[in-house]
mmCIF file of C-alpha atoms in Angstrom:
data_model
loop_
_atom_site.group_PDB
_atom_site.id
_atom_site.type_symbol
_atom_site.label_atom_id
_atom_site.label_comp_id
_atom_site.label_asym_id
_atom_site.label_seq_id
_atom_site.Cartn_x
_atom_site.Cartn_y
_atom_site.Cartn_z
ATOM 1 C CA MET P 176 17.408 8.550 -14.275
ATOM 2 C CA GLU P 177 18.418 5.179 -14.802
ATOM 3 C CA ASP P 178 19.717 4.818 -11.384
ATOM 4 C CA MET P 179 16.805 6.031 -9.628
ATOM 5 C CA ASN P 180 15.004 3.512 -11.831
ATOM 6 C CA GLN P 181 17.067 0.787 -10.509
ATOM 7 C CA LEU P 182 16.941 1.621 -7.340
ATOM 8 C CA TYR P 183 13.103 1.715 -7.319
ATOM 9 C CA SER P 184 13.335 -1.783 -8.760
ATOM 10 C CA ASP P 185 15.599 -2.608 -6.215
ATOM 11 C CA ILE P 186 12.791 -1.253 -3.897
ATOM 12 C CA ILE P 187 10.149 -3.281 -5.069
ATOM 13 C CA LEU P 188 12.385 -6.536 -5.162
ATOM 14 C CA GLU P 189 13.355 -5.858 -1.493
ATOM 15 C CA HIS P 190 9.713 -5.604 -0.560
ATOM 16 C CA ASN P 191 8.389 -8.484 -2.659
ATOM 17 C CA GLN P 192 10.310 -10.768 -0.881
ATOM 18 C CA ASP P 193 10.267 -9.264 2.441
ATOM 19 C CA GLN P 194 7.700 -11.976 4.443
ATOM 20 C CA ALA P 195 7.426 -9.881 7.611
ATOM 21 C CA ASN P 196 4.022 -8.317 6.858
ATOM 22 C CA LYS P 197 2.987 -11.618 5.396
ATOM 23 C CA HIS P 198 0.867 -13.297 7.703
ATOM 24 C CA GLU P 199 -2.349 -13.981 9.620
ATOM 25 C CA LEU P 200 -2.946 -11.430 12.145
ATOM 26 C CA GLU P 201 -4.063 -12.286 15.233
ATOM 27 C CA PRO P 202 -5.933 -10.489 16.873
ATOM 28 C CA HIS P 203 -7.605 -8.110 14.099
ATOM 29 C CA ASN P 204 -10.778 -6.326 14.034
ATOM 30 C CA LEU P 205 -10.402 -5.331 10.631
ATOM 31 C CA GLN P 206 -10.419 -7.721 7.684
ATOM 32 C CA GLU P 207 -10.798 -6.735 3.661
ATOM 33 C CA HIS P 208 -10.498 -8.770 0.725
ATOM 34 C CA GLY P 209 -8.859 -7.338 -2.463
ATOM 35 C CA HIS P 210 -8.854 -8.580 -6.022
ATOM 36 C CA ASN P 211 -7.189 -7.712 -9.043
ATOM 37 C CA PRO P 212 -9.145 -9.962 -11.858
ATOM 38 C CA SER P 213 -6.954 -8.480 -14.707
ATOM 39 C CA CYS P 214 -3.928 -10.155 -13.091
ATOM 40 C CA GLY P 215 -5.148 -12.501 -10.497
ATOM 41 C CA ASP P 216 -3.857 -10.237 -7.352
ATOM 42 C CA ASP P 217 -5.797 -11.586 -4.336
ATOM 43 C CA ILE P 218 -5.299 -9.993 -1.031
ATOM 44 C CA THR P 219 -6.914 -10.023 2.254
ATOM 45 C CA LEU P 220 -5.950 -7.360 4.711
ATOM 46 C CA GLN P 221 -6.237 -7.485 8.595
ATOM 47 C CA ALA P 222 -5.318 -5.129 10.935
ATOM 48 C CA ASP P 223 -5.922 -4.509 14.852
ATOM 49 C CA ILE P 224 -7.149 -0.875 15.358
ATOM 50 C CA GLN P 225 -7.192 0.432 18.856
ATOM 51 C CA ASP P 226 -8.704 4.053 19.788
ATOM 52 C CA GLY P 227 -8.020 5.056 16.151
ATOM 53 C CA ILE P 228 -4.921 4.013 15.706
ATOM 54 C CA ILE P 229 -3.513 0.972 13.655
ATOM 55 C CA LYS P 230 -1.497 -0.958 16.208
ATOM 56 C CA ASP P 231 -0.398 -3.539 13.680
ATOM 57 C CA ALA P 232 -1.479 -4.915 10.000
ATOM 58 C CA ALA P 233 -0.660 -7.664 7.851
ATOM 59 C CA TYR P 234 -1.645 -9.594 4.684
ATOM 60 C CA THR P 235 -2.111 -12.877 3.078
ATOM 61 C CA GLY P 236 -2.688 -13.696 -0.455
ATOM 62 C CA HIS P 237 -0.840 -13.866 -3.679
ATOM 63 C CA GLY P 238 -0.001 -11.811 -6.845
ATOM 64 C CA CYS P 239 2.446 -10.557 -8.882
ATOM 65 C CA ALA P 240 5.786 -8.395 -7.652
ATOM 66 C CA ILE P 241 4.344 -5.303 -8.042
ATOM 67 C CA SER P 242 0.905 -5.774 -5.750
ATOM 68 C CA GLN P 243 2.832 -7.607 -2.988
ATOM 69 C CA ALA P 244 5.784 -5.245 -2.897
ATOM 70 C CA SER P 245 3.131 -2.403 -2.743
ATOM 71 C CA THR P 246 1.103 -4.097 -0.349
ATOM 72 C CA ASP P 247 4.324 -4.748 2.275
ATOM 73 C CA ILE P 248 5.386 -1.103 1.658
ATOM 74 C CA MET P 249 1.669 0.295 2.391
ATOM 75 C CA ILE P 250 1.562 -1.966 5.644
ATOM 76 C CA ASP P 251 5.372 -0.540 6.821
ATOM 77 C CA LEU P 252 3.946 2.794 6.394
ATOM 78 C CA ILE P 253 0.651 2.474 8.271
ATOM 79 C CA LYS P 254 1.876 0.757 10.923
ATOM 80 C CA GLY P 255 1.469 3.001 14.590
ATOM 81 C CA LYS P 256 -0.609 5.682 12.697
ATOM 82 C CA SER P 257 -4.144 6.846 12.979
ATOM 83 C CA VAL P 258 -6.804 5.895 11.104
ATOM 84 C CA LYS P 259 -6.756 9.694 9.839
ATOM 85 C CA GLU P 260 -3.507 9.631 8.848
ATOM 86 C CA ALA P 261 -3.344 6.096 7.244
ATOM 87 C CA LEU P 262 -6.236 7.450 4.831
ATOM 88 C CA ARG P 263 -4.364 10.714 4.185
ATOM 89 C CA LEU P 264 -1.334 8.544 3.130
ATOM 90 C CA VAL P 265 -3.388 6.346 1.092
ATOM 91 C CA ASP P 266 -5.180 9.342 -0.513
ATOM 92 C CA LEU P 267 -1.277 10.938 -1.497
ATOM 93 C CA PHE P 268 -0.395 7.560 -2.696
ATOM 94 C CA LEU P 269 -3.221 7.455 -5.283
ATOM 95 C CA ALA P 270 -2.722 10.903 -6.118
ATOM 96 C CA MET P 271 0.871 10.142 -7.035
ATOM 97 C CA ILE P 272 -0.139 7.171 -9.390
ATOM 98 C CA LYS P 273 -2.513 9.395 -10.716
ATOM 99 C CA ARG P 274 0.040 12.195 -11.460
ATOM 100 C CA GLU P 275 -2.211 14.549 -9.665
ATOM 101 C CA GLU P 276 0.448 14.973 -7.019
ATOM 102 C CA THR P 277 4.011 15.451 -8.612
ATOM 103 C CA ASP P 278 5.825 17.441 -5.660
ATOM 104 C CA ASP P 279 8.603 15.231 -4.557
ATOM 105 C CA ASN P 280 8.984 16.668 -1.078
ATOM 106 C CA LYS P 281 5.254 16.017 -0.434
ATOM 107 C CA LEU P 282 5.759 12.391 -1.913
ATOM 108 C CA GLU P 283 8.761 12.008 0.594
ATOM 109 C CA GLU P 284 6.551 10.835 3.648
ATOM 110 C CA LEU P 285 5.342 8.131 1.620
ATOM 111 C CA ASP P 286 8.954 6.681 2.050
ATOM 112 C CA ASP P 287 9.647 3.343 0.055
ATOM 113 C CA ALA P 288 6.239 4.056 -1.794
ATOM 114 C CA ILE P 289 7.535 6.389 -4.022
ATOM 115 C CA ALA P 290 9.392 3.566 -5.527
ATOM 116 C CA LEU P 291 6.127 3.054 -7.188
ATOM 117 C CA LYS P 292 5.723 6.404 -8.716
ATOM 118 C CA ASN P 293 6.853 5.656 -12.577
ATOM 119 C CA ILE P 294 4.034 2.346 -12.587
ATOM 120 C CA SER P 295 2.061 5.664 -13.827
ATOM 121 C CA ASN P 296 3.966 5.161 -17.037
ATOM 122 C CA MET P 297 2.663 1.301 -17.135
ATOM 123 C CA PRO P 298 -1.209 1.685 -17.284
ATOM 124 C CA ALA P 299 -1.331 -2.252 -17.163
ATOM 125 C CA ARG P 300 0.754 -2.557 -13.818
ATOM 126 C CA VAL P 301 -1.541 0.342 -11.772
ATOM 127 C CA LYS P 302 -3.874 -1.837 -10.765
ATOM 128 C CA CYS P 303 -1.403 -4.059 -9.196
ATOM 129 C CA ALA P 304 0.161 -1.175 -7.574
ATOM 130 C CA VAL P 305 -3.243 0.610 -5.888
ATOM 131 C CA LEU P 306 -4.737 -2.962 -5.100
ATOM 132 C CA ALA P 307 -3.666 -2.710 -1.346
ATOM 133 C CA TRP P 308 -4.361 0.777 -1.118
ATOM 134 C CA HIS P 309 -7.642 1.042 -2.438
ATOM 135 C CA THR P 310 -8.433 -2.081 -0.525
ATOM 136 C CA LEU P 311 -7.277 -0.489 2.715
ATOM 137 C CA LYS P 312 -8.994 2.774 2.164
ATOM 138 C CA ASP P 313 -12.429 0.904 1.485
ATOM 139 C CA ALA P 314 -12.246 -1.089 4.840
ATOM 140 C CA LEU P 315 -11.182 2.168 6.947
ATOM 141 C CA GLU P 316 -14.157 4.028 5.579
ATOM 142 C CA GLU P 317 -16.445 1.568 6.089
ATOM 143 C CA GLN P 318 -15.263 1.158 9.686
ATOM 144 C CA GLU P 319 -15.575 4.805 10.340
ATOM 145 C CA LYS P 320 -19.139 4.574 9.230
ATOM 146 C CA LYS P 321 -20.106 2.081 11.772
#
């Protein structure tokens, strides 16, 4: 178990340090701000959505390693996916964090995001991990209403 925790920690550190998705995105037609007052995480997500497909996405902002890593992982996961598929993956991630979905075979499609699975053991960090995912979900659902 300890080896898995170390692997998960390494994945989180790696994504926290990866700056490839951390920039202003031009052009973008979706932008949503997310803020977690309890620890000061503050992100702005931007996406370029064409014909229902997330062509590109990026973020700016600052926060703890978990929020930054989670945002980076999410962007890697949703690029190239349909809006519908991205929303399904967001719901799967949130179900994993809430421990509603524990089947590792189903969770595998979350790719590196599975590294955040044990955050549910640290209630104070859950908001950090889910910030980007909730922000994306709000933005995509809002856009679908238009």
